[in-house]
């Protein structure tokens, strides 16, 4: 009897770790991964003894543990939904870049359908102003006179490019605001795509 093939591992990056029910939220995502033949690895999976550490030491231990989890995985699925502003969670952005640096695929999804430019425009308290003589991709600036990129992408160009260049893909969903961090429809579609690619590679290899 042939040995059972291990399921491809995917790191589940995103701001769900800040939810009140963070453990349950992660378990729901891991269960969806399992249904599609993947092993989901959630940031809170790491069992750490942080009791005698300073706050800074705790932070560094958590970061190192997350990096180890990412390194053990075959791909990242990142929740790019805007968090505390018009852009994605900064910790998740780092994890996208970290995985991109390994050469492994990065996938993303967002529960906000508007492009990044439109989200910035809605977020800024004052209307964006036209920047004289600027190229079309930086034709407007915010109330602090900082240019606002306009590429028609759902996130900052470095994030979207990291996903694209890694061979991954993005799924864009649309939910009510109250469900923005809990609706898993776009996430599951992303999981389907990842599973199809990783399991096919596994069979070939």
mmCIF file with all atom_site columns, C-alpha atoms in Angstrom:
data_model
loop_
_atom_site.group_PDB
_atom_site.id
_atom_site.type_symbol
_atom_site.label_atom_id
_atom_site.label_alt_id
_atom_site.label_comp_id
_atom_site.label_asym_id
_atom_site.label_entity_id
_atom_site.label_seq_id
_atom_site.pdbx_PDB_ins_code
_atom_site.Cartn_x
_atom_site.Cartn_y
_atom_site.Cartn_z
_atom_site.occupancy
_atom_site.B_iso_or_equiv
_atom_site.pdbx_formal_charge
_atom_site.auth_seq_id
_atom_site.auth_comp_id
_atom_site.auth_asym_id
_atom_site.auth_atom_id
_atom_site.pdbx_PDB_model_num
ATOM 1   C CA . UNK A 1 1   ? 0.000   0.000  0.000   1.00 0.00 ? 1   UNK A CA 1
ATOM 2   C CA . UNK A 1 2   ? 1.411   3.379  -1.040  1.00 0.00 ? 2   UNK A CA 1
ATOM 3   C CA . UNK A 1 3   ? 2.078   5.843  1.795   1.00 0.00 ? 3   UNK A CA 1
ATOM 4   C CA . UNK A 1 4   ? -0.518  8.548  2.220   1.00 0.00 ? 4   UNK A CA 1
ATOM 5   C CA . UNK A 1 5   ? 0.555   11.827 0.629   1.00 0.00 ? 5   UNK A CA 1
ATOM 6   C CA . UNK A 1 6   ? 0.712   14.766 3.029   1.00 0.00 ? 6   UNK A CA 1
ATOM 7   C CA . UNK A 1 7   ? -1.689  17.594 2.306   1.00 0.00 ? 7   UNK A CA 1
ATOM 8   C CA . UNK A 1 8   ? -0.159  20.810 0.950   1.00 0.00 ? 8   UNK A CA 1
ATOM 9   C CA . UNK A 1 9   ? 0.230   23.347 3.759   1.00 0.00 ? 9   UNK A CA 1
ATOM 10  C CA . UNK A 1 10  ? -1.033  26.913 3.475   1.00 0.00 ? 10  UNK A CA 1
ATOM 11  C CA . UNK A 1 11  ? -0.375  29.752 5.906   1.00 0.00 ? 11  UNK A CA 1
ATOM 12  C CA . UNK A 1 12  ? -3.531  31.751 6.658   1.00 0.00 ? 12  UNK A CA 1
ATOM 13  C CA . UNK A 1 13  ? -2.405  35.354 7.020   1.00 0.00 ? 13  UNK A CA 1
ATOM 14  C CA . UNK A 1 14  ? -4.828  38.064 8.051   1.00 0.00 ? 14  UNK A CA 1
ATOM 15  C CA . UNK A 1 15  ? -6.229  40.316 10.769  1.00 0.00 ? 15  UNK A CA 1
ATOM 16  C CA . UNK A 1 16  ? -8.565  37.620 12.148  1.00 0.00 ? 16  UNK A CA 1
ATOM 17  C CA . UNK A 1 17  ? -6.098  37.179 15.015  1.00 0.00 ? 17  UNK A CA 1
ATOM 18  C CA . UNK A 1 18  ? -7.481  40.451 16.434  1.00 0.00 ? 18  UNK A CA 1
ATOM 19  C CA . UNK A 1 19  ? -11.088 39.249 16.566  1.00 0.00 ? 19  UNK A CA 1
ATOM 20  C CA . UNK A 1 20  ? -12.642 38.468 19.942  1.00 0.00 ? 20  UNK A CA 1
ATOM 21  C CA . UNK A 1 21  ? -13.208 34.908 18.727  1.00 0.00 ? 21  UNK A CA 1
ATOM 22  C CA . UNK A 1 22  ? -9.853  34.640 16.979  1.00 0.00 ? 22  UNK A CA 1
ATOM 23  C CA . UNK A 1 23  ? -9.413  30.924 17.762  1.00 0.00 ? 23  UNK A CA 1
ATOM 24  C CA . UNK A 1 24  ? -12.837 30.012 16.372  1.00 0.00 ? 24  UNK A CA 1
ATOM 25  C CA . UNK A 1 25  ? -12.280 32.206 13.296  1.00 0.00 ? 25  UNK A CA 1
ATOM 26  C CA . UNK A 1 26  ? -9.040  30.401 12.567  1.00 0.00 ? 26  UNK A CA 1
ATOM 27  C CA . UNK A 1 27  ? -10.640 26.992 13.101  1.00 0.00 ? 27  UNK A CA 1
ATOM 28  C CA . UNK A 1 28  ? -13.342 27.834 10.562  1.00 0.00 ? 28  UNK A CA 1
ATOM 29  C CA . UNK A 1 29  ? -10.719 28.708 7.955   1.00 0.00 ? 29  UNK A CA 1
ATOM 30  C CA . UNK A 1 30  ? -8.687  25.582 8.719   1.00 0.00 ? 30  UNK A CA 1
ATOM 31  C CA . UNK A 1 31  ? -11.831 23.456 8.313   1.00 0.00 ? 31  UNK A CA 1
ATOM 32  C CA . UNK A 1 32  ? -12.521 24.973 4.888   1.00 0.00 ? 32  UNK A CA 1
ATOM 33  C CA . UNK A 1 33  ? -8.956  24.198 3.866   1.00 0.00 ? 33  UNK A CA 1
ATOM 34  C CA . UNK A 1 34  ? -9.359  20.589 4.996   1.00 0.00 ? 34  UNK A CA 1
ATOM 35  C CA . UNK A 1 35  ? -12.515 20.181 2.916   1.00 0.00 ? 35  UNK A CA 1
ATOM 36  C CA . UNK A 1 36  ? -10.496 21.127 -0.149  1.00 0.00 ? 36  UNK A CA 1
ATOM 37  C CA . UNK A 1 37  ? -7.533  18.890 0.618   1.00 0.00 ? 37  UNK A CA 1
ATOM 38  C CA . UNK A 1 38  ? -5.231  21.452 2.224   1.00 0.00 ? 38  UNK A CA 1
ATOM 39  C CA . UNK A 1 39  ? -3.724  21.777 5.692   1.00 0.00 ? 39  UNK A CA 1
ATOM 40  C CA . UNK A 1 40  ? -4.365  25.286 6.945   1.00 0.00 ? 40  UNK A CA 1
ATOM 41  C CA . UNK A 1 41  ? -1.807  26.744 9.327   1.00 0.00 ? 41  UNK A CA 1
ATOM 42  C CA . UNK A 1 42  ? -3.084  29.641 11.426  1.00 0.00 ? 42  UNK A CA 1
ATOM 43  C CA . UNK A 1 43  ? -0.802  32.178 13.171  1.00 0.00 ? 43  UNK A CA 1
ATOM 44  C CA . UNK A 1 44  ? -2.193  31.218 16.581  1.00 0.00 ? 44  UNK A CA 1
ATOM 45  C CA . UNK A 1 45  ? -1.294  27.548 16.028  1.00 0.00 ? 45  UNK A CA 1
ATOM 46  C CA . UNK A 1 46  ? 2.136   28.125 17.535  1.00 0.00 ? 46  UNK A CA 1
ATOM 47  C CA . UNK A 1 47  ? 2.271   27.003 21.164  1.00 0.00 ? 47  UNK A CA 1
ATOM 48  C CA . UNK A 1 48  ? 4.429   29.571 22.920  1.00 0.00 ? 48  UNK A CA 1
ATOM 49  C CA . UNK A 1 49  ? 5.373   30.014 26.567  1.00 0.00 ? 49  UNK A CA 1
ATOM 50  C CA . UNK A 1 50  ? 5.433   33.790 26.932  1.00 0.00 ? 50  UNK A CA 1
ATOM 51  C CA . UNK A 1 51  ? 4.855   34.030 30.674  1.00 0.00 ? 51  UNK A CA 1
ATOM 52  C CA . UNK A 1 52  ? 8.270   35.262 31.872  1.00 0.00 ? 52  UNK A CA 1
ATOM 53  C CA . UNK A 1 53  ? 9.071   37.479 28.911  1.00 0.00 ? 53  UNK A CA 1
ATOM 54  C CA . UNK A 1 54  ? 8.878   41.234 28.600  1.00 0.00 ? 54  UNK A CA 1
ATOM 55  C CA . UNK A 1 55  ? 6.274   42.663 26.224  1.00 0.00 ? 55  UNK A CA 1
ATOM 56  C CA . UNK A 1 56  ? 8.907   43.256 23.554  1.00 0.00 ? 56  UNK A CA 1
ATOM 57  C CA . UNK A 1 57  ? 10.304  39.723 23.963  1.00 0.00 ? 57  UNK A CA 1
ATOM 58  C CA . UNK A 1 58  ? 6.795   38.322 23.591  1.00 0.00 ? 58  UNK A CA 1
ATOM 59  C CA . UNK A 1 59  ? 6.353   40.250 20.361  1.00 0.00 ? 59  UNK A CA 1
ATOM 60  C CA . UNK A 1 60  ? 9.651   38.964 18.950  1.00 0.00 ? 60  UNK A CA 1
ATOM 61  C CA . UNK A 1 61  ? 8.790   35.355 19.885  1.00 0.00 ? 61  UNK A CA 1
ATOM 62  C CA . UNK A 1 62  ? 5.414   35.633 18.169  1.00 0.00 ? 62  UNK A CA 1
ATOM 63  C CA . UNK A 1 63  ? 7.023   37.076 15.035  1.00 0.00 ? 63  UNK A CA 1
ATOM 64  C CA . UNK A 1 64  ? 9.661   34.339 14.911  1.00 0.00 ? 64  UNK A CA 1
ATOM 65  C CA . UNK A 1 65  ? 7.003   31.652 15.386  1.00 0.00 ? 65  UNK A CA 1
ATOM 66  C CA . UNK A 1 66  ? 4.927   33.073 12.541  1.00 0.00 ? 66  UNK A CA 1
ATOM 67  C CA . UNK A 1 67  ? 7.951   33.162 10.255  1.00 0.00 ? 67  UNK A CA 1
ATOM 68  C CA . UNK A 1 68  ? 8.661   29.509 11.072  1.00 0.00 ? 68  UNK A CA 1
ATOM 69  C CA . UNK A 1 69  ? 5.067   28.592 10.229  1.00 0.00 ? 69  UNK A CA 1
ATOM 70  C CA . UNK A 1 70  ? 5.292   30.441 6.919   1.00 0.00 ? 70  UNK A CA 1
ATOM 71  C CA . UNK A 1 71  ? 8.549   28.670 6.085   1.00 0.00 ? 71  UNK A CA 1
ATOM 72  C CA . UNK A 1 72  ? 6.909   25.286 6.638   1.00 0.00 ? 72  UNK A CA 1
ATOM 73  C CA . UNK A 1 73  ? 4.102   26.045 4.190   1.00 0.00 ? 73  UNK A CA 1
ATOM 74  C CA . UNK A 1 74  ? 3.715   25.628 0.434   1.00 0.00 ? 74  UNK A CA 1
ATOM 75  C CA . UNK A 1 75  ? 1.722   28.834 -0.072  1.00 0.00 ? 75  UNK A CA 1
ATOM 76  C CA . UNK A 1 76  ? 0.174   31.794 1.723   1.00 0.00 ? 76  UNK A CA 1
ATOM 77  C CA . UNK A 1 77  ? -3.468  32.826 1.550   1.00 0.00 ? 77  UNK A CA 1
ATOM 78  C CA . UNK A 1 78  ? -3.625  36.425 2.773   1.00 0.00 ? 78  UNK A CA 1
ATOM 79  C CA . UNK A 1 79  ? -6.692  38.361 3.837   1.00 0.00 ? 79  UNK A CA 1
ATOM 80  C CA . UNK A 1 80  ? -6.180  41.749 2.170   1.00 0.00 ? 80  UNK A CA 1
ATOM 81  C CA . UNK A 1 81  ? -9.409  43.271 3.489   1.00 0.00 ? 81  UNK A CA 1
ATOM 82  C CA . UNK A 1 82  ? -8.755  46.872 4.659   1.00 0.00 ? 82  UNK A CA 1
ATOM 83  C CA . UNK A 1 83  ? -7.892  47.052 8.357   1.00 0.00 ? 83  UNK A CA 1
ATOM 84  C CA . UNK A 1 84  ? -7.782  50.211 10.486  1.00 0.00 ? 84  UNK A CA 1
ATOM 85  C CA . UNK A 1 85  ? -7.652  52.389 7.402   1.00 0.00 ? 85  UNK A CA 1
ATOM 86  C CA . UNK A 1 86  ? -7.939  52.141 3.612   1.00 0.00 ? 86  UNK A CA 1
ATOM 87  C CA . UNK A 1 87  ? -5.192  49.530 3.284   1.00 0.00 ? 87  UNK A CA 1
ATOM 88  C CA . UNK A 1 88  ? -4.601  45.985 4.465   1.00 0.00 ? 88  UNK A CA 1
ATOM 89  C CA . UNK A 1 89  ? -3.203  44.888 7.839   1.00 0.00 ? 89  UNK A CA 1
ATOM 90  C CA . UNK A 1 90  ? 0.500   45.748 7.962   1.00 0.00 ? 90  UNK A CA 1
ATOM 91  C CA . UNK A 1 91  ? 1.494   42.468 9.615   1.00 0.00 ? 91  UNK A CA 1
ATOM 92  C CA . UNK A 1 92  ? -0.198  40.569 6.820   1.00 0.00 ? 92  UNK A CA 1
ATOM 93  C CA . UNK A 1 93  ? 1.591   42.756 4.271   1.00 0.00 ? 93  UNK A CA 1
ATOM 94  C CA . UNK A 1 94  ? 4.904   41.729 5.832   1.00 0.00 ? 94  UNK A CA 1
ATOM 95  C CA . UNK A 1 95  ? 3.937   38.062 5.661   1.00 0.00 ? 95  UNK A CA 1
ATOM 96  C CA . UNK A 1 96  ? 3.051   38.431 1.972   1.00 0.00 ? 96  UNK A CA 1
ATOM 97  C CA . UNK A 1 97  ? 6.514   39.854 1.338   1.00 0.00 ? 97  UNK A CA 1
ATOM 98  C CA . UNK A 1 98  ? 8.190   37.228 3.503   1.00 0.00 ? 98  UNK A CA 1
ATOM 99  C CA . UNK A 1 99  ? 6.607   34.389 1.524   1.00 0.00 ? 99  UNK A CA 1
ATOM 100 C CA . UNK A 1 100 ? 7.317   36.138 -1.771  1.00 0.00 ? 100 UNK A CA 1
ATOM 101 C CA . UNK A 1 101 ? 10.987  36.163 -0.750  1.00 0.00 ? 101 UNK A CA 1
ATOM 102 C CA . UNK A 1 102 ? 10.957  32.359 -0.458  1.00 0.00 ? 102 UNK A CA 1
ATOM 103 C CA . UNK A 1 103 ? 9.810   31.990 -4.064  1.00 0.00 ? 103 UNK A CA 1
ATOM 104 C CA . UNK A 1 104 ? 6.620   30.175 -3.061  1.00 0.00 ? 104 UNK A CA 1
ATOM 105 C CA . UNK A 1 105 ? 3.169   31.255 -4.287  1.00 0.00 ? 105 UNK A CA 1
ATOM 106 C CA . UNK A 1 106 ? 1.123   33.922 -2.547  1.00 0.00 ? 106 UNK A CA 1
ATOM 107 C CA . UNK A 1 107 ? -2.650  34.186 -2.926  1.00 0.00 ? 107 UNK A CA 1
ATOM 108 C CA . UNK A 1 108 ? -4.925  36.881 -1.576  1.00 0.00 ? 108 UNK A CA 1
ATOM 109 C CA . UNK A 1 109 ? -8.547  37.801 -1.135  1.00 0.00 ? 109 UNK A CA 1
ATOM 110 C CA . UNK A 1 110 ? -10.419 40.885 -0.027  1.00 0.00 ? 110 UNK A CA 1
ATOM 111 C CA . UNK A 1 111 ? -13.947 41.443 1.209   1.00 0.00 ? 111 UNK A CA 1
ATOM 112 C CA . UNK A 1 112 ? -13.866 45.032 -0.039  1.00 0.00 ? 112 UNK A CA 1
ATOM 113 C CA . UNK A 1 113 ? -14.549 45.433 -3.741  1.00 0.00 ? 113 UNK A CA 1
ATOM 114 C CA . UNK A 1 114 ? -13.394 49.015 -4.284  1.00 0.00 ? 114 UNK A CA 1
ATOM 115 C CA . UNK A 1 115 ? -9.929  49.718 -5.764  1.00 0.00 ? 115 UNK A CA 1
ATOM 116 C CA . UNK A 1 116 ? -7.274  51.086 -3.415  1.00 0.00 ? 116 UNK A CA 1
ATOM 117 C CA . UNK A 1 117 ? -7.494  54.598 -4.909  1.00 0.00 ? 117 UNK A CA 1
ATOM 118 C CA . UNK A 1 118 ? -11.231 54.839 -4.272  1.00 0.00 ? 118 UNK A CA 1
ATOM 119 C CA . UNK A 1 119 ? -10.820 53.620 -0.695  1.00 0.00 ? 119 UNK A CA 1
ATOM 120 C CA . UNK A 1 120 ? -8.194  56.287 -0.001  1.00 0.00 ? 120 UNK A CA 1
ATOM 121 C CA . UNK A 1 121 ? -10.461 58.920 -1.516  1.00 0.00 ? 121 UNK A CA 1
ATOM 122 C CA . UNK A 1 122 ? -13.317 57.886 0.787   1.00 0.00 ? 122 UNK A CA 1
ATOM 123 C CA . UNK A 1 123 ? -11.042 57.604 3.828   1.00 0.00 ? 123 UNK A CA 1
ATOM 124 C CA . UNK A 1 124 ? -9.447  61.050 3.599   1.00 0.00 ? 124 UNK A CA 1
ATOM 125 C CA . UNK A 1 125 ? -11.427 63.700 5.455   1.00 0.00 ? 125 UNK A CA 1
ATOM 126 C CA . UNK A 1 126 ? -10.856 66.214 2.678   1.00 0.00 ? 126 UNK A CA 1
ATOM 127 C CA . UNK A 1 127 ? -11.353 65.760 -1.082  1.00 0.00 ? 127 UNK A CA 1
ATOM 128 C CA . UNK A 1 128 ? -8.273  64.690 -3.022  1.00 0.00 ? 128 UNK A CA 1
ATOM 129 C CA . UNK A 1 129 ? -6.683  67.500 -5.018  1.00 0.00 ? 129 UNK A CA 1
ATOM 130 C CA . UNK A 1 130 ? -5.358  67.323 -8.538  1.00 0.00 ? 130 UNK A CA 1
ATOM 131 C CA . UNK A 1 131 ? -1.557  67.436 -8.658  1.00 0.00 ? 131 UNK A CA 1
ATOM 132 C CA . UNK A 1 132 ? -0.475  69.739 -11.530 1.00 0.00 ? 132 UNK A CA 1
ATOM 133 C CA . UNK A 1 133 ? 1.874   68.179 -14.071 1.00 0.00 ? 133 UNK A CA 1
ATOM 134 C CA . UNK A 1 134 ? 1.784   64.729 -12.493 1.00 0.00 ? 134 UNK A CA 1
ATOM 135 C CA . UNK A 1 135 ? 1.608   61.535 -14.506 1.00 0.00 ? 135 UNK A CA 1
ATOM 136 C CA . UNK A 1 136 ? -1.806  59.793 -14.591 1.00 0.00 ? 136 UNK A CA 1
ATOM 137 C CA . UNK A 1 137 ? -0.860  57.198 -11.986 1.00 0.00 ? 137 UNK A CA 1
ATOM 138 C CA . UNK A 1 138 ? -0.154  59.949 -9.410  1.00 0.00 ? 138 UNK A CA 1
ATOM 139 C CA . UNK A 1 139 ? -2.521  62.679 -10.559 1.00 0.00 ? 139 UNK A CA 1
ATOM 140 C CA . UNK A 1 140 ? -4.068  63.296 -7.141  1.00 0.00 ? 140 UNK A CA 1
ATOM 141 C CA . UNK A 1 141 ? -2.778  64.005 -3.654  1.00 0.00 ? 141 UNK A CA 1
ATOM 142 C CA . UNK A 1 142 ? -4.307  63.791 -0.200  1.00 0.00 ? 142 UNK A CA 1
ATOM 143 C CA . UNK A 1 143 ? -4.705  66.431 2.505   1.00 0.00 ? 143 UNK A CA 1
ATOM 144 C CA . UNK A 1 144 ? -1.044  65.974 3.488   1.00 0.00 ? 144 UNK A CA 1
ATOM 145 C CA . UNK A 1 145 ? 0.073   66.570 -0.115  1.00 0.00 ? 145 UNK A CA 1
ATOM 146 C CA . UNK A 1 146 ? 1.091   62.960 -0.546  1.00 0.00 ? 146 UNK A CA 1
ATOM 147 C CA . UNK A 1 147 ? 0.405   61.424 -3.954  1.00 0.00 ? 147 UNK A CA 1
ATOM 148 C CA . UNK A 1 148 ? -2.240  58.690 -4.161  1.00 0.00 ? 148 UNK A CA 1
ATOM 149 C CA . UNK A 1 149 ? -1.358  55.866 -6.546  1.00 0.00 ? 149 UNK A CA 1
ATOM 150 C CA . UNK A 1 150 ? -3.962  55.128 -9.190  1.00 0.00 ? 150 UNK A CA 1
ATOM 151 C CA . UNK A 1 151 ? -3.341  51.826 -10.951 1.00 0.00 ? 151 UNK A CA 1
ATOM 152 C CA . UNK A 1 152 ? -6.845  50.383 -10.703 1.00 0.00 ? 152 UNK A CA 1
ATOM 153 C CA . UNK A 1 153 ? -5.611  47.706 -8.281  1.00 0.00 ? 153 UNK A CA 1
ATOM 154 C CA . UNK A 1 154 ? -7.323  46.497 -5.125  1.00 0.00 ? 154 UNK A CA 1
ATOM 155 C CA . UNK A 1 155 ? -4.223  47.105 -2.969  1.00 0.00 ? 155 UNK A CA 1
ATOM 156 C CA . UNK A 1 156 ? -0.854  48.822 -3.006  1.00 0.00 ? 156 UNK A CA 1
ATOM 157 C CA . UNK A 1 157 ? 1.023   47.875 -6.166  1.00 0.00 ? 157 UNK A CA 1
ATOM 158 C CA . UNK A 1 158 ? 3.784   46.045 -4.259  1.00 0.00 ? 158 UNK A CA 1
ATOM 159 C CA . UNK A 1 159 ? 1.275   43.668 -2.679  1.00 0.00 ? 159 UNK A CA 1
ATOM 160 C CA . UNK A 1 160 ? -0.618  42.952 -5.885  1.00 0.00 ? 160 UNK A CA 1
ATOM 161 C CA . UNK A 1 161 ? 2.640   42.576 -7.813  1.00 0.00 ? 161 UNK A CA 1
ATOM 162 C CA . UNK A 1 162 ? 4.019   40.154 -5.202  1.00 0.00 ? 162 UNK A CA 1
ATOM 163 C CA . UNK A 1 163 ? 0.952   37.962 -5.633  1.00 0.00 ? 163 UNK A CA 1
ATOM 164 C CA . UNK A 1 164 ? 1.031   38.165 -9.433  1.00 0.00 ? 164 UNK A CA 1
ATOM 165 C CA . UNK A 1 165 ? 4.778   37.551 -9.777  1.00 0.00 ? 165 UNK A CA 1
ATOM 166 C CA . UNK A 1 166 ? 4.653   34.599 -7.377  1.00 0.00 ? 166 UNK A CA 1
ATOM 167 C CA . UNK A 1 167 ? 2.184   32.824 -9.644  1.00 0.00 ? 167 UNK A CA 1
ATOM 168 C CA . UNK A 1 168 ? -0.698  33.396 -7.246  1.00 0.00 ? 168 UNK A CA 1
ATOM 169 C CA . UNK A 1 169 ? -4.026  35.129 -7.733  1.00 0.00 ? 169 UNK A CA 1
ATOM 170 C CA . UNK A 1 170 ? -6.494  37.426 -5.969  1.00 0.00 ? 170 UNK A CA 1
ATOM 171 C CA . UNK A 1 171 ? -10.190 36.937 -5.274  1.00 0.00 ? 171 UNK A CA 1
ATOM 172 C CA . UNK A 1 172 ? -12.261 40.084 -4.719  1.00 0.00 ? 172 UNK A CA 1
ATOM 173 C CA . UNK A 1 173 ? -15.510 39.751 -2.808  1.00 0.00 ? 173 UNK A CA 1
ATOM 174 C CA . UNK A 1 174 ? -18.111 42.180 -1.529  1.00 0.00 ? 174 UNK A CA 1
ATOM 175 C CA . UNK A 1 175 ? -19.764 41.990 1.865   1.00 0.00 ? 175 UNK A CA 1
ATOM 176 C CA . UNK A 1 176 ? -21.673 44.169 4.275   1.00 0.00 ? 176 UNK A CA 1
ATOM 177 C CA . UNK A 1 177 ? -19.384 46.169 6.548   1.00 0.00 ? 177 UNK A CA 1
ATOM 178 C CA . UNK A 1 178 ? -20.364 44.182 9.640   1.00 0.00 ? 178 UNK A CA 1
ATOM 179 C CA . UNK A 1 179 ? -19.307 40.943 7.908   1.00 0.00 ? 179 UNK A CA 1
ATOM 180 C CA . UNK A 1 180 ? -16.047 42.237 6.471   1.00 0.00 ? 180 UNK A CA 1
ATOM 181 C CA . UNK A 1 181 ? -13.789 40.157 8.718   1.00 0.00 ? 181 UNK A CA 1
ATOM 182 C CA . UNK A 1 182 ? -16.018 37.115 9.132   1.00 0.00 ? 182 UNK A CA 1
ATOM 183 C CA . UNK A 1 183 ? -17.512 36.374 5.702   1.00 0.00 ? 183 UNK A CA 1
ATOM 184 C CA . UNK A 1 184 ? -15.538 33.466 4.217   1.00 0.00 ? 184 UNK A CA 1
ATOM 185 C CA . UNK A 1 185 ? -17.061 33.330 0.724   1.00 0.00 ? 185 UNK A CA 1
ATOM 186 C CA . UNK A 1 186 ? -14.100 34.949 -1.051  1.00 0.00 ? 186 UNK A CA 1
ATOM 187 C CA . UNK A 1 187 ? -11.705 33.025 1.183   1.00 0.00 ? 187 UNK A CA 1
ATOM 188 C CA . UNK A 1 188 ? -13.206 29.699 0.162   1.00 0.00 ? 188 UNK A CA 1
ATOM 189 C CA . UNK A 1 189 ? -12.989 30.598 -3.529  1.00 0.00 ? 189 UNK A CA 1
ATOM 190 C CA . UNK A 1 190 ? -9.331  31.432 -2.965  1.00 0.00 ? 190 UNK A CA 1
ATOM 191 C CA . UNK A 1 191 ? -8.838  28.074 -1.217  1.00 0.00 ? 191 UNK A CA 1
ATOM 192 C CA . UNK A 1 192 ? -10.400 26.287 -4.211  1.00 0.00 ? 192 UNK A CA 1
ATOM 193 C CA . UNK A 1 193 ? -7.908  27.919 -6.551  1.00 0.00 ? 193 UNK A CA 1
ATOM 194 C CA . UNK A 1 194 ? -4.931  27.170 -4.317  1.00 0.00 ? 194 UNK A CA 1
ATOM 195 C CA . UNK A 1 195 ? -5.999  23.550 -3.818  1.00 0.00 ? 195 UNK A CA 1
ATOM 196 C CA . UNK A 1 196 ? -6.413  22.983 -7.531  1.00 0.00 ? 196 UNK A CA 1
ATOM 197 C CA . UNK A 1 197 ? -2.877  24.220 -8.235  1.00 0.00 ? 197 UNK A CA 1
ATOM 198 C CA . UNK A 1 198 ? -1.018  22.718 -5.282  1.00 0.00 ? 198 UNK A CA 1
ATOM 199 C CA . UNK A 1 199 ? -2.655  19.288 -5.431  1.00 0.00 ? 199 UNK A CA 1
ATOM 200 C CA . UNK A 1 200 ? -2.059  19.094 -9.191  1.00 0.00 ? 200 UNK A CA 1
ATOM 201 C CA . UNK A 1 201 ? 1.629   19.937 -8.646  1.00 0.00 ? 201 UNK A CA 1
ATOM 202 C CA . UNK A 1 202 ? 1.815   17.326 -5.923  1.00 0.00 ? 202 UNK A CA 1
ATOM 203 C CA . UNK A 1 203 ? 0.465   14.621 -8.245  1.00 0.00 ? 203 UNK A CA 1
ATOM 204 C CA . UNK A 1 204 ? 2.905   15.531 -10.991 1.00 0.00 ? 204 UNK A CA 1
ATOM 205 C CA . UNK A 1 205 ? 5.874   15.764 -8.651  1.00 0.00 ? 205 UNK A CA 1
#
